[in-house]
Tab-separated table of C-alpha atoms in Angstrom:
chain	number	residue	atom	x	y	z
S	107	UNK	CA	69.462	33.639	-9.904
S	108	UNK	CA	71.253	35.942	-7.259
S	109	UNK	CA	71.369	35.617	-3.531
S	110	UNK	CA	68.806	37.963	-3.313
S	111	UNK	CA	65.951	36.743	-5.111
S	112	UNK	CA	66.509	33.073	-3.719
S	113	UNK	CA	66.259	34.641	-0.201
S	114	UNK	CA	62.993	36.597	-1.254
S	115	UNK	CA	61.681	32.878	-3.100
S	116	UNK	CA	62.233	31.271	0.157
S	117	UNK	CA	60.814	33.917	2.737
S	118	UNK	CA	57.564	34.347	0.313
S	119	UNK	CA	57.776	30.427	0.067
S	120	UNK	CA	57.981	30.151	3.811
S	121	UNK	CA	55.487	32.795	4.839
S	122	UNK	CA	52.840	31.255	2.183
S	123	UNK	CA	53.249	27.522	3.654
S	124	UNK	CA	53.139	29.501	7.323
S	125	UNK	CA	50.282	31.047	6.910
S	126	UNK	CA	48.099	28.117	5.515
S	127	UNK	CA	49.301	25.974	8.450
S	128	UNK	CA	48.083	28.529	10.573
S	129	UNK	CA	44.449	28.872	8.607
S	130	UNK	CA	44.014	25.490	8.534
S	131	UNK	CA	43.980	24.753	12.213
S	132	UNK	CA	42.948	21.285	13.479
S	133	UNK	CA	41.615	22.806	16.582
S	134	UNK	CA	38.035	23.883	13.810
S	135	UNK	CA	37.843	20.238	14.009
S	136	UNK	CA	36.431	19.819	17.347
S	137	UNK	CA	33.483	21.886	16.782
S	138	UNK	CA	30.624	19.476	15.388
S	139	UNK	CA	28.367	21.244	12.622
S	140	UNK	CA	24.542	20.683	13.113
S	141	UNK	CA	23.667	17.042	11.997
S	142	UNK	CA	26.822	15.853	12.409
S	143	UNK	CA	26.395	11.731	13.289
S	144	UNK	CA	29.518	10.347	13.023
S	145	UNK	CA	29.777	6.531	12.949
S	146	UNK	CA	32.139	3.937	15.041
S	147	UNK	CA	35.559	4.354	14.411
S	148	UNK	CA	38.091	2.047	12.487
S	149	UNK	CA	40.176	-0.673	14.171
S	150	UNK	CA	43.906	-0.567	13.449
S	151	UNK	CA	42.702	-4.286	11.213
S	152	UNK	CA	39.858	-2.728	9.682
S	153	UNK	CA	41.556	0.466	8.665
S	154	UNK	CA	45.170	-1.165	7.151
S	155	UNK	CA	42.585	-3.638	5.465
S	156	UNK	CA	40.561	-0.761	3.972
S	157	UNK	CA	43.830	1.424	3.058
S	158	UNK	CA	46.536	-0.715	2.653
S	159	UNK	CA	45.293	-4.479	1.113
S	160	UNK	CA	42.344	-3.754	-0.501
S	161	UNK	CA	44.417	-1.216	-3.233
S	162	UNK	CA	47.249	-3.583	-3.185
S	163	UNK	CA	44.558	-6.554	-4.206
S	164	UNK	CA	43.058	-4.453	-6.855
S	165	UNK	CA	46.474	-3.461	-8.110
S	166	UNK	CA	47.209	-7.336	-8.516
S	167	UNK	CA	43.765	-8.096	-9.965
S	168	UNK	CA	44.289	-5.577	-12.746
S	169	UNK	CA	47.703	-6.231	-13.508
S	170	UNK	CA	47.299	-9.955	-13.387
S	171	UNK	CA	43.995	-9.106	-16.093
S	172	UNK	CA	46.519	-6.951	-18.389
S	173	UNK	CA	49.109	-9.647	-18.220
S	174	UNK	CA	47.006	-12.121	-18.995
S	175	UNK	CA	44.917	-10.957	-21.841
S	176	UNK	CA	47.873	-9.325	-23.172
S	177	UNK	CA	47.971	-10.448	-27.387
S	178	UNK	CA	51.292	-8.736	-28.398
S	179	UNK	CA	52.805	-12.084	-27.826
S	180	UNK	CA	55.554	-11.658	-30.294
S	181	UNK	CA	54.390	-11.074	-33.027
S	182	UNK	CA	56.062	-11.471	-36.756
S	183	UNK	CA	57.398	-8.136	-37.869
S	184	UNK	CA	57.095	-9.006	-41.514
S	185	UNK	CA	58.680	-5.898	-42.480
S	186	UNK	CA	61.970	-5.710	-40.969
S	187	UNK	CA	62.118	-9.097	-40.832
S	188	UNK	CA	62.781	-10.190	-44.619
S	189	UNK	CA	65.066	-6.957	-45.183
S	190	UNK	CA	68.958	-8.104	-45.695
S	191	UNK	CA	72.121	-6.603	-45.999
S	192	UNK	CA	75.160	-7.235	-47.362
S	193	UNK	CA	78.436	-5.790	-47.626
S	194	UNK	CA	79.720	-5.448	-50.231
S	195	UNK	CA	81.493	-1.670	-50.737
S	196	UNK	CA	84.752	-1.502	-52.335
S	197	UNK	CA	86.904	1.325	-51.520
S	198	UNK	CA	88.609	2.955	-54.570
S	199	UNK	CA	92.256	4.041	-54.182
S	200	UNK	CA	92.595	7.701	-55.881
């Protein structure tokens, strides 16, 4: 890829991100739509609790529960496990 297409990738890029920054203004926010009843906010606990521990306890709970009803406890591969080799080539001189 040239110089010039890269530059053209990034500007279109650029102007794409630019201009959905620009549409997507936070200021909207502050406007309140008719039957809008927001409840109490979130306490720094409350929210980390909500965001942060209760995904990292359900990540444990489910990965303990896979551990420990996993059955592929090493299992007998009874067909490479009887196969053996020996050997016993001889090289013939010419």
């Amino acid at each position: 890829m040239d110089k010039k297409n890269a530059l053209r990738a990034g500007a279109l890029a650029a102007g794409t991100t630019l201009m959905m920054l620009l549409m997507s203004s936070p200021a909207l926010a502050l406007a309140r739509d008719d039957g809008d009843d927001p409840g109490p906010g979130l306490s720094v606990i409350q929210t980390l609790g909500l965001y942060v521990l209760a995904p990292l306890a359900l990540f444990a709970v489910i990965a303990g529960l896979v551990m420990a009803l996993d059955k592929s406890q090493k299992k007998k591969d009874t067909t490479s496990s009887n196969i053996t080799t020996k050997g016993d080539a001889q090289a013939t001189k010419a």
